[in-house]
Amino acid sequence: MNALTEFKIMRYLTPFLFAPVLASAAPTMADFYQREEIPLPPGEVMEGSSIAIIDKDKVALGTRRGDVWICHGAFGDVDKVKWTRFATGLHEPLGMAYRDGWFHFTQRPDVSKMRDTDGDGRADEFRTIAAPWGIKGDYHEYAFGTDPDKDGNIWVVLCLTGSFNAHSPWRGWCYRITPDGQSIPTCSGIRSPGGIGFNLEGDTFYCDNQGVWNGSSSLKHLKPGGFVGNPSGNIFYDQAPNMGKRPTEPKSGSRIEIERKRIPELVPPAVWLPHGDLGQSPTGVIPDHTKGLFGPFAGQVLVGEQTHSQVQRVFLEKINGVYQGVAFPFLEGFRSGIVPLRLADDGSLFVGTTNRGWGARGGLPFSFERTRWTGKTPFEILEMRIKPDGFELTFTEEIDPKTAGDKASYSMNSWTYIYQSSYGSPKVDQTKQEIVSVTVGADKKSVRLKVKNLQAGHAHHLQSKGVRSKSGRELWHQDAYYTINEFPAQ
Amino acid sequence: MKRPAVLITLSTLALAPLASAQDGKVMYEQLCGACHGNDGQGAQEGQFPPLADSAWIKGAPDRMIQVVLHGMMGEVTVPSKFAASPTYNLVMPPQGAALTSDQISKITTYVRTSWGNKEGVITVAMVEAQRKATDGKTDLWQANELLERYPLSASVKVPDENTLSVDVPIRDLLSYVYTGSWDRLPDWGKLKAQAVEEEHKGLIASSQAGKSQNFGLVWEGKVIAPKSGTFTFRIDSDDGSRVIVSGKKVAEINSNGGMGRATEGKISLKQGEHPIRIEYYNKGGGHGVTLGMKGPGLKGWFALSEAGAGKAGSGGGKKMPIYPLTNEAVIYRNFIEGTTPRGIGVGYHGGVNLAFSADNMSMDLLWTGNFMDGSKHWNGRGQGNQPPAGQKVLKVNQGPSFAVLESQTTKWPDTWQKEIKGRFHGYKFNARQEPTFFFTLGKLQVEDKPQALIGGNKFGLQRAITITAAEAAPREVHFRAASGLQVTDLGGGRYGLGDQAVLEIGKGASGKPYIRNNNELLIPLRLKRGENILNLRYTWN
C-alpha cells in the first residue's frame, strides 16, 4: 500500500479510528462556547441575511424576505426577548450596520440607508445612496456589502449572473460606495460571494465559493486595483479607467501560482477553505475585536459557513505584501446554514441562518442564535506563522514539551487546485511534507517546526494529533490548513 | 502502546471491500447530505429533491452520471414516494471538475444501493464513458434538455395478477395548451388550443404547457381499469382542475388556490380501456397538478401524473399572499413581471396597487384586488418574475418616463439621456406607510406621490409629480404618461388607457398632452424656476 493510498484511507477512517479510543479525553464545544437559539416570533419566517448591533440591548436582523426585525433584550435571557418589526419591503439586505440613527444596508438593487424619523419604531425614510450596477432579474445577481469602513465607504461585491457570467453591468466587481453616493470600482475577479467584511487592521476580505475559476472556496483579500481570479467581469475594465488596463486573461488549466507571474494584478486567495474538509459554502467575515471577551482569539477573523452550518477561524499574516494564513475549524452545530454573523462588544456572537435554496446541516429552515465564551480557554493552536524553513506554532496554553516537541506528533501534506474555467477542481499536485525537527520555545507555549517540501500556492494540512498541553489535554481542533503564497526572507 | 495496535487492526480492515462502501457513504454525507439528506429523502422535509426511490437514479446510469458531472437547472418533477413537492426548481452544482471518476463512482453507487434503492453499481469505466460522451461541455444541463436525451423510465407498472397489464398509465395521451387568464375553469369549447403534444410517458404534468402563468391544459387519453369495479380518482391542483372519465365528471376543484385541496370522486368501470379527460388552468403564482387512481387490481394509489398520485393536503405550490395591513400600504421590492428588475410594488389598503420602476422613474403597472403572491420568490432560490396577484392589470408604461425631445415627432429614447439622467433617491412614508418617491433627472429634483382613491364611485390612483428646477429648464422636456397600450383622447383632459381605465391630466406644469401612434401619451413640460406640479388621476372603468 503506497503512502497516498494509506493517506486516503486514513483520512476517511480517522473519525472512526480515534473517536472510540479517545472519546473520554475529547474536548467538546460546550466546554468552551455555549450556543443558544433565540426564540423567534411564532409564524414569522426569518431567514437571516444581515445583522446589526444597535446598542447594549437591541440587535437588528435583516431577512431574505426583506424584513428588518429588532430583537429587544438580545443580550439577556433569551426566553425574555421581544421582537418588533422595524421595516419591510427591502430587497434581500445582505449587509447592514447601525450608525447614528441610520441603518446602512446593501441590498440587491443598491446601497441604501433608512431610519425612523417619527419615533414610532418603524422605518419611514429610505434613501438610496448609489446603484451603479446592473441587475436583470437573475436571482444569482446578489450584492453583499460591508459596514462603512474607516473612511465611511461601503464595499460591495457583486455575484456573477447565474454565478457564471457578467450579463449585467459590473457583475464580478467590487465597488466602494462613498457616503455621498460616489461609486469607485475597486477590484475585479469576483465570482460568487457569500459574505464580506474587514479584518482588525481594516483591510477588506470576502469569501468566494467553489465554482468556475475557483477550485475550492476561499477567503480572498480585496486589494484595491487587484484582480481576484474570475475573469468573466473583466469586460467592464474600459469603463473603469481608475483600475488601469485590463489584466491578461488567465490560462484555464493552470495554477494560480503560475498565472500570478503572468498577471501582475492577480491577487491569490489569502486562505483556501478546502472544499468538503472545511465547509462547502463560506459566508460572512468578521474580526474578533473584543480583546479577549470571545476567548483567546482576539484579532483573528471568523468566517461563517452555510452548508455545514459552522464558524471557521482564520489567522492572517502579510508576507512580502501578500495576505496568507491559516484556517481552523472552530464552532459547529448551528441549526441551519449561517449567512450573517456579528460579534458584539461584549463577546456575544450572533448568527442568522437559512437553508432555503441551498441545503444546510442542522435541520431547521432558519434560526437566530447567540454564542458566548464560557470563560474556559480551549487548548488550541492560537497562531501559525510561516518562517523561511517552516512554521512557528503558538498555543493557547503551556504545552507538554515531550509530545509537542516530538516530530511524530505532527504530520503535514499539501495540495492545490487547478485554476480553470470549469466548476471547481479536485485536489492536485498532492505533496507530503517532512517535519524535520521540532524545537520547543522558551515560553513553553510555542514550537518551531522545521519542514521540508513546502509548496507555494498550496494549502498545507497540518495535523497535530500527538500534541498535549502541559495538563495532558489534547487539542480541541487538530487540523489546520495554511495557505502559502509567499515565503518570508526571515 | 495501545494506539498502534488499534491502528494496525483497522488498517487491515480498510483493505477489505468494505472500504469502498464506506468511502461512498462518507463522501456522500460530507458533500451531498446537506441538500439530499443523509437518509436520501431530501433535506429539510423534502425542500430538496430526494434520491431514495427517485426515478432519476433508476435504470441506466447515464442520466444520473451526467447530472453529477455537469450539474442541472430548470424545473423538474421527481417521481419518488418521498417527493414532497410536485416540482423542484433549484440548481444542482456540477461535480465533474472537482471530483475524480473514482469518487463519483463510489458516491453514486452508494446512492443507487441505499435506502431501499436496488439499482446496479456505477463503475469508474461508466463515469469515464460519460465524461467522454460530453467532452467539452462546460455549462449545466437544462433539465428538459437532459430528459430528452435520457428520459425517465415510464414503466409504472400495475402488478399483474389476472389483470390487464399496462405499459403506460394513460394510453394515447395528448395534451392541449391554452393561453388565458381565468379565475375558474373556462368553457374550452369557446377557445382555440395553441399547441398539442403527445405525452408518451402517459403522465400529466402542469409543466407540459411550458408556461408559468395564465395558461390552461386539457389532456385526453385512455385509462385502464384492470378489473371491473368502483374506482376512486383523486385530483389536487394549483389552480383549478377537473377529471372526466367515460364522459362523467368525477372530481373537480373549480377555483383559484394552491395545492392541498385534493378532491376525490368515484365511478364504476368495467375491466378495460376508458376515455379520460383532465382539464386544468393556472392563473398565477405556483402551478401543479396531481392525479391518482385507486381500485380493483391496483395496489394502493396509482399515479396518473408525473408528480405522483398526490397527497391529501400536500403543501407544494401554496400561495403566500402579501397584503397591506388595515389603513396602511405595504411595499414589495423584488422581480415583478411587467416592470424592470428594480421594481417597487406598493399595495394600498382597499385594493389599489402599483409597481414603480426605480430604473426608469416610472409607474409601470397599476392593478386592483390582491397585491402580490410571495411564493415564487420565497420558495427555493426565488427565481423569475412574479406577476401581480390581482386583476385589471394595466401596463401603463415602459422605459424612461422623461426625455428631452427635439420635436413632437422625435422617437422616445430607450435609455436615459445624459442631461436628464434619472437617478433614484429613495422614498419616504406618510403615517400610513404610503411612499413618496424621490429622484433626480439631471439637475431637476422630483417627488412622485401616488395615493390610492377608494370609495364612492372613484376607484383608482391620484398622483402628484412635483418637479423642482433651479432654473428655467429647456422647454422640450417631456413626460411619458403612458406607452405600449391603446390611448384614446376622451376630451376635457381625459384619456382612455386600453379599455380599462381613464387618465385625467390636471392643468398646471404641462403644455397640451398629445397622443402618438395611438399608443403613447406624452406631456410636454413647461418647467419654470421653482416647483412645477403635474397632477394625474387614474380611475378604473
CSV table of C-alpha atoms in Angstrom, one decimal, chain B residues 296-541:
chain,number,residue,atom,x,y,z
B,296,PRO,CA,-59.7,-3.3,-8.0
B,297,GLY,CA,-56.5,-4.6,-9.5
B,298,LEU,CA,-54.4,-1.6,-8.4
B,299,LYS,CA,-52.1,-1.7,-5.4
B,300,GLY,CA,-52.8,1.5,-3.4
B,301,TRP,CA,-52.9,4.8,-5.3
B,302,PHE,CA,-51.8,4.6,-8.9
B,303,ALA,CA,-50.2,7.7,-10.2
B,304,LEU,CA,-51.5,9.3,-13.4
B,305,SER,CA,-49.4,12.4,-13.0
B,306,GLU,CA,-45.6,12.9,-13.1
B,307,ALA,CA,-45.7,14.3,-9.6
B,308,GLY,CA,-47.1,11.1,-8.2
B,309,ALA,CA,-50.6,10.1,-7.0
B,310,GLY,CA,-50.7,13.2,-4.7
B,311,LYS,CA,-51.2,13.5,-1.0
B,312,ALA,CA,-54.1,14.9,1.0
B,313,GLY,CA,-53.0,18.4,1.9
B,314,SER,CA,-49.7,18.5,0.1
B,315,GLY,CA,-48.1,21.9,0.5
B,316,GLY,CA,-46.3,22.4,-2.7
B,317,GLY,CA,-47.2,25.5,-4.6
B,318,LYS,CA,-49.1,27.2,-1.9
B,319,LYS,CA,-49.6,30.8,-2.4
B,320,MET,CA,-48.1,33.3,0.1
B,321,PRO,CA,-50.3,36.4,-0.1
B,322,ILE,CA,-48.7,39.7,0.7
B,323,TYR,CA,-51.2,42.3,1.7
B,324,PRO,CA,-51.4,45.7,3.4
B,325,LEU,CA,-52.5,46.0,7.0
B,326,THR,CA,-55.6,47.9,7.7
B,327,ASN,CA,-55.2,51.6,6.8
B,328,GLU,CA,-51.6,51.1,5.6
B,329,ALA,CA,-49.7,50.4,2.5
B,330,VAL,CA,-47.2,47.5,2.0
B,331,ILE,CA,-44.1,47.5,-0.1
B,332,TYR,CA,-42.7,44.6,-2.1
B,333,ARG,CA,-39.3,45.0,-3.8
B,334,ASN,CA,-38.5,42.1,-6.0
B,335,PHE,CA,-38.7,41.0,-9.6
B,336,ILE,CA,-42.3,41.9,-10.6
B,337,GLU,CA,-43.5,40.9,-14.1
B,338,GLY,CA,-44.2,43.9,-16.2
B,339,THR,CA,-41.7,46.3,-14.7
B,340,THR,CA,-37.9,46.4,-14.5
B,341,PRO,CA,-35.8,44.4,-12.0
B,342,ARG,CA,-35.6,47.4,-9.7
B,343,GLY,CA,-39.4,47.2,-9.3
B,344,ILE,CA,-41.1,48.6,-6.2
B,345,GLY,CA,-44.6,47.2,-5.6
B,346,VAL,CA,-46.9,49.2,-3.4
B,347,GLY,CA,-50.2,47.7,-2.2
B,348,TYR,CA,-52.6,50.2,-0.8
B,349,HIS,CA,-55.3,49.4,1.7
B,350,GLY,CA,-58.5,48.9,-0.3
B,351,GLY,CA,-57.1,47.0,-3.2
B,352,VAL,CA,-55.3,49.6,-5.4
B,353,ASN,CA,-51.7,48.5,-6.3
B,354,LEU,CA,-48.9,49.8,-8.4
B,355,ALA,CA,-45.4,48.9,-9.4
B,356,PHE,CA,-42.8,51.7,-9.7
B,357,SER,CA,-39.5,51.2,-11.6
B,358,ALA,CA,-36.5,52.7,-9.8
B,359,ASP,CA,-34.6,52.2,-13.1
B,360,ASN,CA,-37.0,54.3,-15.2
B,361,MET,CA,-38.5,56.5,-12.5
B,362,SER,CA,-41.8,55.3,-13.9
B,363,MET,CA,-45.1,53.9,-12.7
B,364,ASP,CA,-45.2,50.9,-14.9
B,365,LEU,CA,-48.1,48.9,-13.5
B,366,LEU,CA,-51.5,49.5,-11.9
B,367,TRP,CA,-53.9,46.9,-10.8
B,368,THR,CA,-56.7,46.2,-8.4
B,369,GLY,CA,-57.5,43.5,-6.0
B,370,ASN,CA,-54.9,41.3,-4.4
B,371,PHE,CA,-51.4,42.8,-4.2
B,372,MET,CA,-48.7,40.1,-4.7
B,373,ASP,CA,-48.0,36.5,-4.1
B,374,GLY,CA,-44.6,35.9,-2.4
B,375,SER,CA,-44.5,32.2,-3.2
B,376,LYS,CA,-42.3,32.5,-6.3
B,377,HIS,CA,-39.5,34.4,-4.5
B,378,TRP,CA,-39.9,33.0,-1.1
B,379,ASN,CA,-39.6,29.3,-2.1
B,380,GLY,CA,-36.4,27.7,-3.2
B,381,ARG,CA,-34.0,30.1,-4.7
B,382,GLY,CA,-36.7,32.5,-5.7
B,383,GLN,CA,-36.1,32.9,-9.4
B,384,GLY,CA,-38.2,34.5,-12.0
B,385,ASN,CA,-40.6,37.4,-12.3
B,386,GLN,CA,-43.8,37.3,-10.2
B,387,PRO,CA,-46.9,38.9,-11.8
B,388,PRO,CA,-49.4,41.0,-9.9
B,389,ALA,CA,-51.8,38.8,-7.9
B,390,GLY,CA,-54.9,40.9,-8.6
B,391,GLN,CA,-57.0,41.9,-11.5
B,392,LYS,CA,-57.3,44.6,-14.2
B,393,VAL,CA,-53.6,44.8,-14.6
B,394,LEU,CA,-52.7,47.9,-16.5
B,395,LYS,CA,-49.3,48.1,-18.1
B,396,VAL,CA,-49.1,51.8,-18.1
B,397,ASN,CA,-45.6,52.5,-19.2
B,398,GLN,CA,-42.2,51.1,-20.1
B,399,GLY,CA,-38.8,52.8,-20.5
B,400,PRO,CA,-37.6,56.1,-19.1
B,401,SER,CA,-40.5,58.3,-18.1
B,402,PHE,CA,-38.8,61.7,-19.0
B,403,ALA,CA,-36.9,62.7,-22.1
B,404,VAL,CA,-35.8,65.8,-24.0
B,405,LEU,CA,-37.4,65.7,-27.4
B,406,GLU,CA,-36.4,68.0,-30.2
B,407,SER,CA,-39.9,67.9,-31.6
B,408,GLN,CA,-43.1,66.1,-31.1
B,409,THR,CA,-42.2,63.5,-33.7
B,410,THR,CA,-38.8,62.6,-32.2
B,411,LYS,CA,-38.6,59.0,-31.2
B,412,TRP,CA,-38.7,58.3,-27.4
B,413,PRO,CA,-35.3,57.1,-26.2
B,414,ASP,CA,-34.9,53.6,-24.9
B,415,THR,CA,-32.4,54.7,-22.2
B,416,TRP,CA,-31.8,57.8,-20.2
B,417,GLN,CA,-30.3,60.8,-22.0
B,418,LYS,CA,-27.3,62.2,-20.3
B,419,GLU,CA,-28.6,65.7,-19.5
B,420,ILE,CA,-31.8,64.3,-17.9
B,421,LYS,CA,-30.5,61.0,-16.5
B,422,GLY,CA,-32.8,59.6,-13.9
B,423,ARG,CA,-31.3,58.6,-10.5
B,424,PHE,CA,-33.5,57.1,-7.8
B,425,HIS,CA,-33.0,58.6,-4.3
B,426,GLY,CA,-35.5,56.6,-2.3
B,427,TYR,CA,-38.9,57.1,-0.6
B,428,LYS,CA,-40.5,58.4,2.5
B,429,PHE,CA,-43.6,57.1,4.2
B,430,ASN,CA,-46.5,59.1,5.5
B,431,ALA,CA,-48.3,58.0,8.6
B,432,ARG,CA,-50.0,55.2,6.6
B,433,GLN,CA,-46.7,53.8,5.2
B,434,GLU,CA,-47.6,55.2,1.8
B,435,PRO,CA,-44.5,56.2,-0.1
B,436,THR,CA,-43.5,59.3,-1.9
B,437,PHE,CA,-40.7,58.6,-4.3
B,438,PHE,CA,-37.7,60.9,-4.8
B,439,PHE,CA,-35.4,61.0,-7.8
B,440,THR,CA,-33.4,63.4,-9.8
B,441,LEU,CA,-33.4,64.0,-13.6
B,442,GLY,CA,-30.0,65.5,-14.2
B,443,LYS,CA,-30.3,68.7,-12.2
B,444,LEU,CA,-34.1,68.5,-11.7
B,445,GLN,CA,-35.4,67.2,-8.4
B,446,VAL,CA,-38.6,65.3,-8.5
B,447,GLU,CA,-41.1,64.0,-5.9
B,448,ASP,CA,-43.7,61.5,-7.2
B,449,LYS,CA,-46.5,61.0,-4.7
B,450,PRO,CA,-49.2,58.4,-5.6
B,451,GLN,CA,-52.2,58.0,-3.4
B,452,ALA,CA,-55.0,55.4,-3.6
B,453,LEU,CA,-58.5,56.6,-4.3
B,454,ILE,CA,-61.1,54.4,-2.8
B,455,GLY,CA,-64.7,54.8,-2.0
B,456,GLY,CA,-67.7,56.4,-3.6
B,457,ASN,CA,-67.6,55.8,-7.4
B,458,LYS,CA,-63.9,56.6,-7.7
B,459,PHE,CA,-61.6,53.6,-7.6
B,460,GLY,CA,-58.1,54.5,-8.7
B,461,LEU,CA,-55.0,56.5,-8.0
B,462,GLN,CA,-54.2,60.1,-7.6
B,463,ARG,CA,-50.6,61.1,-8.4
B,464,ALA,CA,-48.8,64.4,-7.9
B,465,ILE,CA,-45.4,64.8,-9.5
B,466,THR,CA,-43.5,67.8,-8.3
B,467,ILE,CA,-40.5,68.9,-10.3
B,468,THR,CA,-38.2,71.5,-8.8
B,469,ALA,CA,-36.0,73.3,-11.2
B,470,ALA,CA,-33.1,75.5,-10.0
B,471,GLU,CA,-33.5,77.5,-13.2
B,472,ALA,CA,-36.0,77.5,-16.1
B,473,ALA,CA,-35.4,74.2,-17.8
B,474,PRO,CA,-35.4,73.6,-21.5
B,475,ARG,CA,-38.9,73.7,-22.9
B,476,GLU,CA,-38.6,70.4,-24.6
B,477,VAL,CA,-38.6,68.1,-21.5
B,478,HIS,CA,-41.4,65.6,-22.0
B,479,PHE,CA,-43.1,63.2,-19.6
B,480,ARG,CA,-44.5,60.0,-21.0
B,481,ALA,CA,-47.7,59.3,-19.2
B,482,ALA,CA,-48.5,56.1,-21.0
B,483,SER,CA,-47.0,53.8,-23.6
B,484,GLY,CA,-47.5,50.3,-25.0
B,485,LEU,CA,-51.2,50.3,-24.7
B,486,GLN,CA,-54.1,51.9,-26.7
B,487,VAL,CA,-54.6,55.5,-25.8
B,488,THR,CA,-57.7,57.5,-26.8
B,489,ASP,CA,-58.5,61.2,-26.3
B,490,LEU,CA,-61.8,61.4,-24.5
B,491,GLY,CA,-61.8,65.2,-24.4
B,492,GLY,CA,-61.5,67.6,-21.4
B,493,GLY,CA,-58.1,66.4,-20.4
B,494,ARG,CA,-59.3,62.8,-20.1
B,495,TYR,CA,-57.6,59.9,-21.9
B,496,GLY,CA,-58.7,56.2,-22.2
B,497,LEU,CA,-56.0,53.7,-21.3
B,498,GLY,CA,-56.7,50.4,-23.0
B,499,ASP,CA,-60.3,49.8,-22.4
B,500,GLN,CA,-59.8,49.5,-18.7
B,501,ALA,CA,-59.0,52.9,-17.2
B,502,VAL,CA,-59.1,56.7,-17.7
B,503,LEU,CA,-56.3,59.1,-17.0
B,504,GLU,CA,-57.2,62.7,-16.2
B,505,ILE,CA,-54.3,65.2,-16.6
B,506,GLY,CA,-54.7,68.2,-14.4
B,507,LYS,CA,-53.8,71.7,-15.7
B,508,GLY,CA,-50.5,73.0,-14.4
B,509,ALA,CA,-47.0,72.4,-15.4
B,510,SER,CA,-47.8,71.0,-18.7
B,511,GLY,CA,-48.4,72.1,-22.2
B,512,LYS,CA,-51.1,70.2,-24.2
B,513,PRO,CA,-50.7,66.4,-23.9
B,514,TYR,CA,-50.7,64.6,-27.3
B,515,ILE,CA,-51.0,61.0,-28.5
B,516,ARG,CA,-48.7,59.3,-30.9
B,517,ASN,CA,-49.4,56.1,-32.8
B,518,ASN,CA,-52.4,55.6,-30.7
B,519,ASN,CA,-50.2,54.1,-28.0
B,520,GLU,CA,-48.1,56.8,-26.5
B,521,LEU,CA,-49.4,59.7,-24.4
B,522,LEU,CA,-46.8,62.5,-24.0
B,523,ILE,CA,-47.0,65.7,-21.9
B,524,PRO,CA,-44.6,68.5,-22.8
B,525,LEU,CA,-43.5,70.2,-19.6
B,526,ARG,CA,-43.2,74.0,-19.3
B,527,LEU,CA,-40.8,74.0,-16.3
B,528,LYS,CA,-40.4,77.3,-14.5
B,529,ARG,CA,-37.9,78.0,-11.9
B,530,GLY,CA,-39.0,76.5,-8.6
B,531,GLU,CA,-41.8,74.0,-8.1
B,532,ASN,CA,-43.8,72.6,-11.0
B,533,ILE,CA,-46.7,70.2,-10.2
B,534,LEU,CA,-48.2,67.7,-12.5
B,535,ASN,CA,-51.5,66.1,-11.3
B,536,LEU,CA,-52.6,62.8,-12.7
B,537,ARG,CA,-55.7,60.8,-11.8
B,538,TYR,CA,-56.2,57.2,-12.9
B,539,THR,CA,-59.6,55.6,-12.5
B,540,TRP,CA,-60.8,52.2,-13.5
B,541,ASN,CA,-63.9,51.8,-15.5
